[in-house]
Coordinates of C-alpha atoms in Angstrom, one line a residue:
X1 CA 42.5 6.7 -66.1
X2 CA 39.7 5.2 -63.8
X3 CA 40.8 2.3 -61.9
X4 CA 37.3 -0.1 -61.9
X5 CA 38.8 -2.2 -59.9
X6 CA 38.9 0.0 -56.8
X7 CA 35.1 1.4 -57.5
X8 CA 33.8 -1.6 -58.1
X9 CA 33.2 -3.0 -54.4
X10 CA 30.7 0.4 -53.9
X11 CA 28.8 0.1 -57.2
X12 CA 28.2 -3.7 -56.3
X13 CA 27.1 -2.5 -53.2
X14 CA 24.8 0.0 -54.4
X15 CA 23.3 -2.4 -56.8
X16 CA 22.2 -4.5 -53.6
X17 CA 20.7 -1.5 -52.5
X18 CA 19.0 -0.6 -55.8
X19 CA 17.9 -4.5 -55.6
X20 CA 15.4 -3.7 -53.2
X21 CA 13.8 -1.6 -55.0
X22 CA 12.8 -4.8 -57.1
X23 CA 11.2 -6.9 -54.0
X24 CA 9.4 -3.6 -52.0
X25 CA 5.5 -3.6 -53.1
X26 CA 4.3 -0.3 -53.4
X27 CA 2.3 0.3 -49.9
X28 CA -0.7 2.0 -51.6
X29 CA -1.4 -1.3 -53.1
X30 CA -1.1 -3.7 -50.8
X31 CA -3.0 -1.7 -48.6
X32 CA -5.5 -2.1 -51.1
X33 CA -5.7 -5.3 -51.3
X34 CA -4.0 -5.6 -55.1
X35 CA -3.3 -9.2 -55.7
X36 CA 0.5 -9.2 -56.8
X37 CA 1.0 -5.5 -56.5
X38 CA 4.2 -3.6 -58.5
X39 CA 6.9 -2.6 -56.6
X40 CA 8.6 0.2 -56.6
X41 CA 11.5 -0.8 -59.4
X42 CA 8.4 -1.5 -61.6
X43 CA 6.4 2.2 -60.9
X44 CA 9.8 3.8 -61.5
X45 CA 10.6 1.9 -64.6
X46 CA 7.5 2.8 -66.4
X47 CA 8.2 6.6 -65.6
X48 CA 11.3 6.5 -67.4
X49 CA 9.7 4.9 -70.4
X50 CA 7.1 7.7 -70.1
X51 CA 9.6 10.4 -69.5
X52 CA 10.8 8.9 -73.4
X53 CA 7.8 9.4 -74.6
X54 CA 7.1 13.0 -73.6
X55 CA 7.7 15.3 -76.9
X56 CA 8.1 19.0 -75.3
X57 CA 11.8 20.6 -77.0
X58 CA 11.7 23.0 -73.7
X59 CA 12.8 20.2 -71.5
X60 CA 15.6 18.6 -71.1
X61 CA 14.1 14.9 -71.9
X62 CA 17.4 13.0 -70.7
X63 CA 17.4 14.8 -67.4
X64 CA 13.4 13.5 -67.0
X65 CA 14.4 10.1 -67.6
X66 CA 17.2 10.1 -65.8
X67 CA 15.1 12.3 -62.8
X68 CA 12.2 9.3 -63.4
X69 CA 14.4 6.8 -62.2
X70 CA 16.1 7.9 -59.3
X71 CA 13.2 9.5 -57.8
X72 CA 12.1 6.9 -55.3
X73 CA 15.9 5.7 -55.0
X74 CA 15.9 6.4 -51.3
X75 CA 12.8 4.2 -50.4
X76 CA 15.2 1.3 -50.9
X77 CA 16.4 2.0 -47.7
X78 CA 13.1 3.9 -45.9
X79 CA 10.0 2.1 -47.0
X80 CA 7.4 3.5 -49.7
X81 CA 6.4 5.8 -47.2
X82 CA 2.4 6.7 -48.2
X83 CA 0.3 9.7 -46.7
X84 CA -1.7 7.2 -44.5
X85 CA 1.5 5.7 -42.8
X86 CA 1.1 9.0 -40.1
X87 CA 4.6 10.1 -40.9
X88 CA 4.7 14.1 -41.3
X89 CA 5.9 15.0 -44.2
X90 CA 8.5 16.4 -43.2
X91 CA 10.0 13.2 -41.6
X92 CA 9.3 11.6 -44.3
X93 CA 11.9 14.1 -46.3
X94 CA 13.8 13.8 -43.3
X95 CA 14.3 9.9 -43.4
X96 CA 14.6 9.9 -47.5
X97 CA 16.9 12.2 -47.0
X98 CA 19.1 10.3 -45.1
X99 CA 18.7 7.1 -47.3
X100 CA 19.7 9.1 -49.8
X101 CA 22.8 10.5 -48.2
X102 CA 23.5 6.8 -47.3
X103 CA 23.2 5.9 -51.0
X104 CA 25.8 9.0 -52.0
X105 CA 28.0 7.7 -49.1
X106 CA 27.6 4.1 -50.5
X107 CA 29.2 5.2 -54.0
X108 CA 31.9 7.0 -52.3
X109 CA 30.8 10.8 -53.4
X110 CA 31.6 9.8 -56.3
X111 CA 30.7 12.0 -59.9
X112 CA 27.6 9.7 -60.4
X113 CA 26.6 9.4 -56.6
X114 CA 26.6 13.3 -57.0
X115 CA 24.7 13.4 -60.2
X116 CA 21.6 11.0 -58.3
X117 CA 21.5 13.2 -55.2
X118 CA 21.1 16.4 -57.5
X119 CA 18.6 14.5 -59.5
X120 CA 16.6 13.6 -56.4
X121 CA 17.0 16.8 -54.9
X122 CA 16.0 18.9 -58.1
X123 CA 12.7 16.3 -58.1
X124 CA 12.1 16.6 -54.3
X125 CA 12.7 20.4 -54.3
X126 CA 10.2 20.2 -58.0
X127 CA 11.5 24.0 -58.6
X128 CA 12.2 23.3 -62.5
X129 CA 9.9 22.1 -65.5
X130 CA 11.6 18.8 -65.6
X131 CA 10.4 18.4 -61.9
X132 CA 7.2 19.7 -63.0
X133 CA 7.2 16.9 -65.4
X134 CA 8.3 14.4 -63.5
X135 CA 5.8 14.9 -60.4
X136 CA 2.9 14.6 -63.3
X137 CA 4.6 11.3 -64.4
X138 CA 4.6 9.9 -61.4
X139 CA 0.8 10.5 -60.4
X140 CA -0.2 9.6 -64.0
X141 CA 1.8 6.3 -64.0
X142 CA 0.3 5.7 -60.4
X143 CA -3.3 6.2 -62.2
X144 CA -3.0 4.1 -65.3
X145 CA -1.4 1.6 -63.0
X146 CA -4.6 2.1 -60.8
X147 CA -6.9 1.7 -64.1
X148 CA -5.1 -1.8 -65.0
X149 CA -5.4 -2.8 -61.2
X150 CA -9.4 -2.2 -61.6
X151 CA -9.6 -4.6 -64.3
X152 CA -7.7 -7.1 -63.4
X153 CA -9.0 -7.3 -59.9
X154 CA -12.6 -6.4 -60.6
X155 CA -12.1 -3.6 -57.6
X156 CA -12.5 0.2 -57.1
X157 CA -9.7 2.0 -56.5
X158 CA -11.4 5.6 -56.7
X159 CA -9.0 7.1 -53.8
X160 CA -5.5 6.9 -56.0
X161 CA -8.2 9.2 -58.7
X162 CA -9.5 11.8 -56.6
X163 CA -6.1 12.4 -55.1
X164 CA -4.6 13.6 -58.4
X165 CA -7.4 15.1 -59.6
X166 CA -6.8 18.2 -61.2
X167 CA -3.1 18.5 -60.4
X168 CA -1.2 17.7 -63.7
X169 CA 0.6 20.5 -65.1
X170 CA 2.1 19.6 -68.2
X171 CA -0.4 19.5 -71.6
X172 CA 0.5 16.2 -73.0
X173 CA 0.5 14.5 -69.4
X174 CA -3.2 16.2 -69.0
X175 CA -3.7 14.7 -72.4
X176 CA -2.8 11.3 -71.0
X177 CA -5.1 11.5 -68.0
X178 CA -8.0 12.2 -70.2
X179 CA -7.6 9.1 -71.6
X180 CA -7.5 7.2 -68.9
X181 CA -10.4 8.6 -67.3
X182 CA -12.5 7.7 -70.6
X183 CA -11.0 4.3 -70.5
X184 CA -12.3 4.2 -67.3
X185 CA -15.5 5.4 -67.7
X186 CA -15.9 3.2 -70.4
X187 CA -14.4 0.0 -68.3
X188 CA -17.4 0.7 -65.8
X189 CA -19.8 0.6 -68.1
X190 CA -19.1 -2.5 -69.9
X191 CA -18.5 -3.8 -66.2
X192 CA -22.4 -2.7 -65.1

């Protein structure tokens, strides 16, 4: 029988952890000047909801949502750590990978602690089709989020497009970028 009692000190501590998530703006957007930016609980949130949505029988859609929201779990303790910061990125997997091994250390090894670090590691090594999937979630949700942040702050955000341009793997994720480039073509021209 589990004793919750005894576990309970390291999940509340974790949670404190994962709390950060909540409060940490997501550095691409400030840096772009977005007024009241998402933070990182918020990008990671819609991925799991979009992970739900995904209808493809080959993958294992539990493992996706579950993948969506732990994938960015180690930025609670690093920073959202963007290609313009001038970290290599190889420090960068460096440092996440020691936030992470501080989270797994937080939850005392435990079975779940275990089941998050394989998680991350299966998305940050993005060797199987539900890391596939995941990576293409990620940039799309950064897009559409990009797409919203153009109307509501009457800007251009044009670098968070070209950077993803042409990388999405999976069909129906393609299928979503589509439509959010024609909702942006057709957002510019009732803007002009």
């Amino acid at each position: 029988m589990t004793d919750y009692n005894a576990r309970a000190s390291s999940v509340i501590d974790f949670l404190s952890i994962v709390e950060r998530l909540k409060r940490t703006k997501r550095t691409g957007w400030v840096n772009s000047g977005i007024k009241g930016p998402e933070s990182i609980a918020d990008h990671m949130h819609r991925m799991g909801i979009m992970a739900m949505l995904v209808d493809d029988h080959t993958l294992d859609q539990a493992r996706c949502v579950k993948m969506a929201i732990v994938h960015d779990l180690a930025e609670a303790l690093v920073g959202d750590i963007t290609p313009f910061d001038g970290v290599t990125k190889e420090k960068k997997r460096e440092l996440e990978r020691a936030g992470m091994q501080q989270i797994v250390d937080t939850l005392g090894n435990s079975v779940q602690a275990k089941e998050i670090e394989a998680l991350w590691l299966e998305y940050e090594d993005d060797l199987t089709a539900e890391a596939h999937l995941v990576h293409d979630l990620d940039k799309c949700e950064m897009i559409q989020q990009a797409l919203e942040y153009e109307k509501s702050d009457s800007t251009q955000l044009d670098s968070f497009f070209e950077s993803t341009r042409g990388i999405f793997r999976h069909p129906q994720v393609q299928a979503w970028v589509e439509e959010i480039y024609r909702r942006r073509l057709n957002q510019r021209k009732v803007a002009d």
